[in-house]
Tab-separated table of C-alpha atoms and ligand atoms in Angstrom:
chain	number	residue	atom	x	y	z
A	51	MET	CA	15.255	3.246	-19.480
A	52	ILE	CA	11.901	4.988	-18.505
A	53	ASP	CA	11.035	2.547	-15.589
A	54	LEU	CA	7.169	2.319	-15.011
A	55	ARG	CA	7.345	-1.137	-13.439
A	56	SER	CA	6.727	0.166	-9.933
A	57	ASP	CA	7.173	3.157	-7.673
A	58	THR	CA	9.591	0.985	-5.804
A	59	VAL	CA	12.242	1.602	-8.228
A	60	THR	CA	12.814	5.219	-7.074
A	61	LYS	CA	16.494	6.216	-5.763
A	62	PRO	CA	17.226	8.372	-2.912
A	63	THR	CA	18.154	11.997	-4.097
A	64	ALA	CA	21.145	13.575	-3.263
A	65	ALA	CA	19.369	15.798	-0.720
A	66	MET	CA	17.902	12.598	0.852
A	67	ARG	CA	21.127	10.992	1.146
A	68	ARG	CA	22.762	14.133	2.910
A	69	ALA	CA	19.831	13.927	5.400
A	70	MET	CA	20.478	10.269	6.011
A	71	ALA	CA	24.230	11.037	6.380
A	72	GLU	CA	23.721	13.774	8.938
A	73	ALA	CA	20.960	12.020	11.042
A	74	GLU	CA	21.508	11.849	14.773
A	75	VAL	CA	21.310	8.340	15.663
A	76	GLY	CA	21.037	6.123	18.979
A	77	ASP	CA	20.390	2.050	19.653
A	78	ASP	CA	16.640	2.129	18.750
A	79	GLU	CA	15.704	-1.206	20.315
A	80	ARG	CA	17.615	-0.492	23.556
A	81	ASP	CA	17.191	3.347	24.060
A	82	GLY	CA	15.143	4.702	21.356
A	83	ASP	CA	16.979	6.300	18.261
A	84	PRO	CA	15.983	10.076	18.422
A	85	THR	CA	15.454	10.604	14.685
A	86	MET	CA	13.427	7.611	14.705
A	87	GLN	CA	11.416	8.734	17.540
A	88	ARG	CA	10.850	12.058	15.691
A	89	LEU	CA	9.456	9.912	12.533
A	90	GLU	CA	7.225	7.919	14.633
A	91	ARG	CA	5.631	10.830	16.408
A	92	ARG	CA	5.258	12.735	13.209
A	93	VAL	CA	3.526	9.758	11.456
A	94	ALA	CA	1.413	8.875	14.627
A	95	ASP	CA	0.187	12.599	14.551
A	96	LEU	CA	-0.095	12.674	10.767
A	97	LEU	CA	-2.675	9.718	11.120
A	98	GLY	CA	-4.300	10.700	14.216
A	99	LYS	CA	-3.295	7.608	16.201
A	100	ASP	CA	-1.637	7.354	19.723
A	101	GLU	CA	1.567	5.771	18.426
A	102	ALA	CA	3.441	4.696	15.249
A	103	LEU	CA	6.401	1.892	14.799
A	104	PHE	CA	8.621	1.740	11.851
A	105	PHE	CA	9.394	-1.383	10.139
A	106	PRO	CA	12.089	-2.298	7.632
A	107	SER	CA	9.102	-3.245	4.814
A	108	GLY	CA	5.384	-2.847	4.373
A	109	CYS	CA	4.954	-6.778	4.399
A	110	MET	CA	6.493	-7.026	7.757
A	111	ALA	CA	4.232	-4.187	8.807
A	112	ASN	CA	1.039	-5.755	7.591
A	113	GLN	CA	1.973	-9.118	9.030
A	114	ALA	CA	2.801	-7.794	12.392
A	115	ALA	CA	-0.726	-5.854	12.747
A	116	ILE	CA	-2.368	-9.179	11.704
A	117	TRP	CA	-0.158	-10.933	14.459
A	118	ALA	CA	-1.282	-8.223	16.873
A	119	LEU	CA	-5.062	-8.137	16.112
A	120	THR	CA	-5.805	-11.903	15.721
A	121	GLU	CA	-5.735	-15.205	17.557
A	122	PRO	CA	-4.836	-18.325	15.715
A	123	ALA	CA	-7.591	-20.374	14.101
A	124	THR	CA	-9.597	-17.243	13.384
A	125	GLU	CA	-10.581	-15.682	10.033
A	126	VAL	CA	-9.127	-12.531	8.590
A	127	TYR	CA	-11.686	-10.851	6.205
A	128	LEU	CA	-9.716	-9.463	2.979
A	129	ASP	CA	-10.568	-8.335	-0.425
A	130	ALA	CA	-9.980	-11.370	-2.943
A	131	ASP	CA	-7.327	-9.116	-4.572
A	132	ALA	CA	-5.571	-7.874	-1.672
A	133	HIS	CA	-1.718	-7.489	-1.622
A	134	ILE	CA	-1.867	-9.425	1.719
A	135	ILE	CA	-3.127	-12.467	-0.373
A	136	HIS	CA	-1.227	-12.334	-3.314
A	137	TRP	CA	2.162	-10.734	-2.431
A	138	GLU	CA	3.131	-11.657	1.035
A	139	LEU	CA	3.193	-15.316	0.721
A	140	ALA	CA	0.912	-17.085	3.007
A	141	GLY	CA	2.252	-15.286	5.896
A	142	ALA	CA	-0.732	-14.725	7.799
A	143	ALA	CA	-1.041	-18.445	7.912
A	144	ALA	CA	2.347	-19.059	8.572
A	145	MET	CA	2.931	-16.384	11.176
A	146	SER	CA	-0.193	-15.692	12.947
A	147	GLY	CA	-2.128	-19.174	12.279
A	148	VAL	CA	-5.117	-17.517	10.602
A	149	GLN	CA	-7.198	-18.458	7.702
A	150	ILE	CA	-7.901	-15.924	5.023
A	151	LYS	CA	-11.417	-15.405	4.172
A	152	PRO	CA	-11.563	-13.665	0.636
A	153	ILE	CA	-14.538	-11.185	0.295
A	154	ALA	CA	-16.477	-11.557	-2.989
A	155	ALA	CA	-16.942	-8.070	-4.346
A	156	SER	CA	-20.032	-6.826	-5.969
A	157	ARG	CA	-17.949	-4.155	-7.908
A	158	VAL	CA	-13.935	-3.956	-8.114
A	159	VAL	CA	-13.195	-3.938	-4.549
A	160	PHE	CA	-15.668	-5.056	-1.458
A	161	ASN	CA	-17.891	-2.557	-0.002
A	162	ALA	CA	-19.739	-2.436	3.404
A	163	ALA	CA	-22.570	-4.672	2.148
A	164	ASP	CA	-20.453	-7.200	0.519
A	165	LEU	CA	-18.454	-7.517	4.010
A	166	GLU	CA	-21.789	-8.009	5.795
A	167	ALA	CA	-22.947	-10.760	3.361
A	168	SER	CA	-20.006	-12.623	3.772
A	169	LEU	CA	-19.680	-12.643	7.717
A	170	ARG	CA	-20.444	-16.085	8.622
A	171	PRO	CA	-23.298	-16.448	11.274
A	172	ALA	CA	-21.799	-17.091	14.856
A	173	SER	CA	-21.658	-20.860	15.247
A	174	LYS	CA	-19.505	-23.232	17.006
A	175	TYR	CA	-19.152	-25.088	13.751
A	176	TYR	CA	-17.744	-22.213	12.021
A	177	PRO	CA	-14.147	-20.228	12.298
A	178	ALA	CA	-14.474	-17.120	14.520
A	179	PRO	CA	-13.779	-13.972	12.524
A	180	SER	CA	-10.978	-11.826	14.166
A	181	LEU	CA	-10.168	-8.867	11.839
A	182	VAL	CA	-11.207	-6.981	8.570
A	183	CYS	CA	-8.374	-5.685	6.236
A	184	VAL	CA	-8.837	-3.020	3.783
A	185	GLU	CA	-6.409	-1.794	1.109
A	186	ASN	CA	-6.177	2.034	0.200
A	187	THR	CA	-5.197	2.785	-2.528
A	188	HIS	CA	-5.870	-0.828	-3.751
A	189	ASN	CA	-2.972	-1.698	-5.956
A	190	GLY	CA	-4.475	-4.779	-7.856
A	191	ALA	CA	-7.429	-2.504	-8.779
A	192	GLY	CA	-5.388	-0.097	-10.226
A	193	GLY	CA	-4.550	2.560	-7.500
A	194	LEU	CA	-8.279	2.754	-6.554
A	195	ILE	CA	-9.316	5.094	-3.617
A	196	THR	CA	-11.922	3.787	-1.426
A	197	PRO	CA	-14.111	6.952	-0.478
A	198	ARG	CA	-14.038	7.944	3.167
A	199	ASP	CA	-18.004	7.300	3.516
A	200	GLU	CA	-17.635	3.852	2.363
A	201	LEU	CA	-14.628	3.009	4.852
A	202	GLN	CA	-16.978	4.419	7.370
A	203	ARG	CA	-19.674	2.049	6.402
A	204	ILE	CA	-17.165	-0.889	6.603
A	205	GLN	CA	-15.870	0.395	10.075
A	206	LYS	CA	-19.797	0.180	11.115
A	207	VAL	CA	-20.384	-3.506	9.973
A	208	ALA	CA	-17.148	-4.533	11.582
A	209	ARG	CA	-17.958	-2.694	15.041
A	210	ARG	CA	-21.335	-4.354	14.908
A	211	HIS	CA	-19.463	-7.697	14.721
A	212	ARG	CA	-16.895	-6.232	17.295
A	213	LEU	CA	-14.177	-6.790	14.603
A	214	PRO	CA	-10.861	-4.323	14.546
A	215	VAL	CA	-10.229	-2.954	11.064
A	216	HIS	CA	-6.756	-2.491	9.524
A	217	MET	CA	-5.937	-0.624	6.701
A	218	ASP	CA	-2.984	-1.750	4.053
A	219	GLY	CA	-2.191	1.855	3.288
A	220	ALA	CA	1.162	1.481	1.646
A	221	ARG	CA	-0.156	4.249	-0.658
A	222	LEU	CA	-2.433	6.209	1.774
A	223	TRP	CA	-0.197	9.214	0.819
A	224	ASN	CA	-1.542	9.009	-2.681
A	225	ALA	CA	-5.053	8.527	-1.790
A	226	SER	CA	-4.882	11.606	0.810
A	227	VAL	CA	-3.348	13.922	-1.914
A	228	ALA	CA	-5.596	12.700	-4.742
A	229	SER	CA	-8.956	12.991	-2.809
A	230	GLY	CA	-8.025	16.027	-0.474
A	231	THR	CA	-8.920	14.069	2.474
A	232	SER	CA	-6.455	14.476	5.553
A	233	LEU	CA	-4.636	11.286	6.526
A	234	SER	CA	-6.103	11.358	9.779
A	235	ASP	CA	-9.441	11.778	8.589
A	236	ILE	CA	-9.032	8.578	6.466
A	237	ALA	CA	-7.112	6.684	9.185
A	238	SER	CA	-9.933	7.351	11.451
A	239	THR	CA	-11.927	4.699	9.921
A	240	VAL	CA	-9.749	1.963	11.055
A	241	ASP	CA	-8.005	0.697	14.128
A	242	THR	CA	-4.507	0.218	12.689
A	243	VAL	CA	-3.079	1.578	9.583
A	244	MET	CA	0.229	0.667	7.541
A	245	VAL	CA	1.917	3.289	5.423
A	246	ALA	CA	5.000	2.774	3.264
A	247	PHE	CA	8.002	5.242	2.733
A	248	SER	CA	9.461	3.415	-0.212
A	249	LYS	CA	6.736	3.499	-2.698
A	250	GLY	CA	5.799	6.934	-4.141
A	251	LEU	CA	7.512	8.845	-1.365
A	252	GLY	CA	11.066	7.777	-2.676
A	253	ALA	CA	12.728	6.750	0.555
A	254	PRO	CA	14.908	3.604	0.075
A	255	ILE	CA	13.368	1.461	2.734
A	256	GLY	CA	10.733	1.575	5.343
A	257	ALA	CA	7.131	1.472	6.507
A	258	ALA	CA	5.145	2.146	9.574
A	259	VAL	CA	2.053	0.718	11.481
A	260	ALA	CA	0.108	3.375	13.716
A	261	GLY	CA	-2.739	2.412	16.081
A	262	PRO	CA	-3.909	2.678	19.638
A	263	LYS	CA	-1.423	2.178	22.504
A	264	ASP	CA	-2.544	-1.321	23.727
A	265	VAL	CA	-2.483	-2.638	20.108
A	266	MET	CA	1.035	-1.077	19.509
A	267	GLU	CA	2.551	-3.051	22.456
A	268	ALA	CA	1.488	-6.157	20.600
A	269	VAL	CA	2.833	-4.773	17.334
A	270	TRP	CA	6.111	-3.979	19.049
A	271	THR	CA	6.217	-7.590	20.192
A	272	ALA	CA	5.386	-9.044	16.705
A	273	ARG	CA	8.331	-6.834	15.050
A	274	LYS	CA	10.822	-8.126	17.525
A	275	LEU	CA	9.539	-11.580	17.171
A	276	PHE	CA	9.867	-11.289	13.133
A	277	GLY	CA	13.311	-9.962	13.576
A	278	GLY	CA	12.727	-6.411	12.751
A	279	ALA	CA	13.879	-4.713	15.702
A	280	LEU	CA	16.447	-2.029	14.745
A	281	ARG	CA	19.723	-0.257	16.320
A	282	GLN	CA	20.995	3.042	14.424
A	283	SER	CA	17.933	3.133	12.271
A	284	GLY	CA	17.646	7.000	12.437
A	285	MET	CA	19.424	7.040	9.207
A	286	LEU	CA	16.660	5.232	7.490
A	287	ALA	CA	14.010	7.505	9.615
A	288	ALA	CA	15.904	10.570	8.128
A	289	ALA	CA	14.930	9.336	4.695
A	290	ALA	CA	11.384	9.029	5.444
A	291	LEU	CA	11.182	12.580	7.263
A	292	TYR	CA	12.806	14.033	4.187
A	293	ALA	CA	10.294	12.367	2.094
A	294	LEU	CA	7.247	13.390	4.126
A	295	ASP	CA	8.645	16.963	4.061
A	296	ASN	CA	9.548	17.133	0.319
A	297	HIS	CA	7.760	14.498	-1.572
A	298	MET	CA	4.460	14.460	-0.415
A	299	GLU	CA	2.807	17.253	-2.258
A	300	ARG	CA	4.548	16.254	-5.524
A	301	LEU	CA	2.424	13.194	-5.617
A	302	ALA	CA	-0.104	15.116	-7.427
A	303	GLU	CA	2.318	15.392	-10.600
A	304	ASP	CA	2.489	11.491	-10.470
A	305	HIS	CA	-1.435	11.487	-10.544
A	306	ALA	CA	-1.469	13.872	-13.641
A	307	ASN	CA	0.993	11.933	-15.143
A	308	ALA	CA	-0.950	8.740	-14.935
A	309	GLN	CA	-3.828	10.650	-16.194
A	310	LEU	CA	-1.731	11.525	-19.252
A	311	LEU	CA	-0.771	8.090	-19.961
A	312	ALA	CA	-4.242	6.752	-19.599
A	313	LYS	CA	-5.735	8.999	-22.012
A	314	ALA	CA	-3.013	8.482	-24.626
A	315	ILE	CA	-3.198	4.773	-24.372
A	316	ASP	CA	-6.918	4.035	-23.981
A	317	GLY	CA	-8.220	2.417	-27.036
A	318	ALA	CA	-4.890	1.697	-28.744
A	319	GLY	CA	-5.129	-1.598	-30.536
A	320	GLY	CA	-8.484	-2.073	-28.667
A	321	ALA	CA	-6.869	-1.981	-25.453
A	322	LYS	CA	-8.954	-0.733	-22.350
A	323	VAL	CA	-7.273	1.742	-19.504
A	324	VAL	CA	-8.823	1.497	-16.089
A	325	PRO	CA	-9.532	5.273	-15.270
A	326	PRO	CA	-6.730	5.892	-12.790
A	327	ASP	CA	-7.427	7.519	-9.538
A	328	THR	CA	-3.893	7.752	-8.277
A	329	ASN	CA	-0.438	6.804	-9.822
A	330	ILE	CA	-1.289	3.240	-11.237
A	331	VAL	CA	-2.488	2.788	-14.690
A	332	MET	CA	-3.920	-0.776	-15.714
A	333	ILE	CA	-4.044	-1.515	-19.434
A	334	ASP	CA	-6.541	-4.528	-20.240
A	335	LEU	CA	-5.882	-6.076	-23.689
A	336	PRO	CA	-8.616	-7.053	-25.962
A	337	PRO	CA	-9.318	-10.702	-26.503
A	338	GLY	CA	-6.594	-12.494	-28.585
A	339	LYS	CA	-3.713	-10.340	-27.294
A	340	ARG	CA	-1.450	-11.169	-24.787
A	341	THR	CA	0.876	-9.068	-22.536
A	342	ASP	CA	4.676	-10.734	-23.095
A	343	PRO	CA	5.155	-9.450	-26.890
A	344	ILE	CA	3.906	-5.992	-25.868
A	345	VAL	CA	6.096	-5.682	-22.697
A	346	ASP	CA	8.955	-6.807	-24.985
A	347	ALA	CA	8.445	-4.487	-27.531
A	348	ALA	CA	8.192	-1.530	-25.123
A	349	GLU	CA	11.404	-2.697	-23.303
A	350	LYS	CA	13.128	-2.644	-26.757
A	351	ALA	CA	11.927	0.912	-27.264
A	352	GLY	CA	13.365	1.955	-23.762
A	353	VAL	CA	9.967	1.682	-21.673
A	354	ALA	CA	9.864	-0.931	-18.759
A	355	VAL	CA	6.330	-2.075	-17.572
A	356	SER	CA	5.026	-4.674	-15.440
A	357	GLU	CA	3.396	-7.895	-17.002
A	358	TRP	CA	0.400	-8.034	-14.313
A	359	SER	CA	-1.224	-10.988	-15.904
A	360	ALA	CA	-1.518	-12.596	-19.197
A	361	THR	CA	-3.855	-9.705	-20.395
A	362	ARG	CA	-3.078	-6.881	-18.042
A	363	ILE	CA	-0.059	-4.487	-18.085
A	364	ARG	CA	0.698	-2.166	-15.017
A	365	LEU	CA	2.282	1.193	-15.122
A	366	VAL	CA	3.150	3.195	-12.049
A	367	THR	CA	4.178	6.878	-12.435
A	368	HIS	CA	6.718	8.192	-9.517
A	369	LEU	CA	9.366	10.863	-8.757
A	370	ASP	CA	11.956	9.499	-11.199
A	371	VAL	CA	9.948	9.757	-14.203
A	372	THR	CA	8.923	13.090	-15.670
A	373	THR	CA	5.981	14.341	-17.723
A	374	GLN	CA	8.013	14.035	-20.813
A	375	ASP	CA	9.013	10.660	-20.203
A	376	CYS	CA	5.322	9.650	-19.747
A	377	LYS	CA	4.681	11.358	-23.064
A	378	LYS	CA	7.264	9.321	-24.611
A	379	ALA	CA	6.105	6.109	-23.012
A	380	ALA	CA	2.626	6.666	-23.909
A	381	GLU	CA	3.770	6.805	-27.679
A	382	VAL	CA	5.862	3.728	-27.006
A	383	LEU	CA	3.020	1.765	-25.610
A	384	ALA	CA	0.222	3.207	-27.939
A	385	LYS	CA	2.450	1.766	-30.976
A	386	ALA	CA	3.216	-1.794	-29.182
A	387	LEU	CA	-0.460	-2.074	-28.547
A	388	SER	CA	-1.488	-1.290	-32.010
A	389	THR	CA	0.939	-3.703	-33.738
A	390	LYS	CA	-0.647	-6.761	-34.981
B	234	PLP	C1	4.265	-2.707	-1.698
B	234	PLP	C2	3.008	-2.941	-0.856
B	234	PLP	C3	3.112	-3.429	0.461
B	234	PLP	C4	4.376	-4.022	1.053
B	234	PLP	O1	5.384	-3.026	1.109
B	234	PLP	P1	6.906	-3.562	1.078
B	234	PLP	O2	7.743	-2.557	1.696
B	234	PLP	O3	7.161	-3.621	-0.431
B	234	PLP	O4	7.117	-4.753	1.639
B	234	PLP	C5	1.674	-3.773	0.921
B	234	PLP	N1	0.648	-3.432	0.477
B	234	PLP	C6	0.356	-2.839	-0.704
B	234	PLP	C7	-0.659	-2.404	-1.195
B	234	PLP	C8	1.777	-2.525	-1.503
B	234	PLP	O5	1.682	-1.942	-2.692
């Protein structure tokens, strides 16, 4: 099966498993695990932040950042199509007691002007804003990169309203490699940033939050509160370190494969492909067509894809699919889309 459902399906390579097996470990919550400390220092430096903290998952990491940066009964401003809104249950309401304010976007994802327009005037009758979140790359928008100058404009609006900015950067690595902008240059536009090791980097588990020292103390408390403090987690950190050393630059191959898929599929049976910035390809079906028979037909022909909605199919390229696999997948999908 050529599995294009997600970049979470990658399996640790033999070399990564060796690095995990050989990792030097300790009790992370009690003393600090030496391999984990190396990973957290490396990630903080890459992102240009004071400190970083490892998490078992990206969802927990995002939710811990929200907990650390907000007060109950305030509002978090988010893109209407954000992962935090659609794929993390109602975690922000349940765990941080905040209300989500989706920002109406004038284009695909919100920009600084949209944020400015959606911020409520200060009033004792309105909920107070506490946080702005951006997602980069944006999953629901097809791996879209928000350019650094737009992020800077968003940061300016947030600062004017004295609001911190958190970035859901599960695929920030992809944004950096594809745009040629360093991770720290992108992350300088936000206060805290979440990055994931288990997406395109191919580690089996893990994410991190990075940010300023005072905020990271609260992020540590949130991780403990959510049951995410770990013990001999250096084995997981070793996989992430291996991924940073060996799987970062190769993300460019995933992006090239996404381009190849998009070019070969666009127009087949009237389908429209969102031009991919990174490793996610969104296929929008023409009126009258629905995703389920197409997804079924592709699966029968050996290609697994995601039914994103009734009219949208998502493909994600990653380290376990080759260019040859993607050529075959493009043929299968073009055929499935063209069948009446
Ligand atoms: C996958 C993802 C997450 C959550 O990461 P998990 O490790 O799966 O919990 C958060 N944000 C975005 C944009 C993602 O794609």
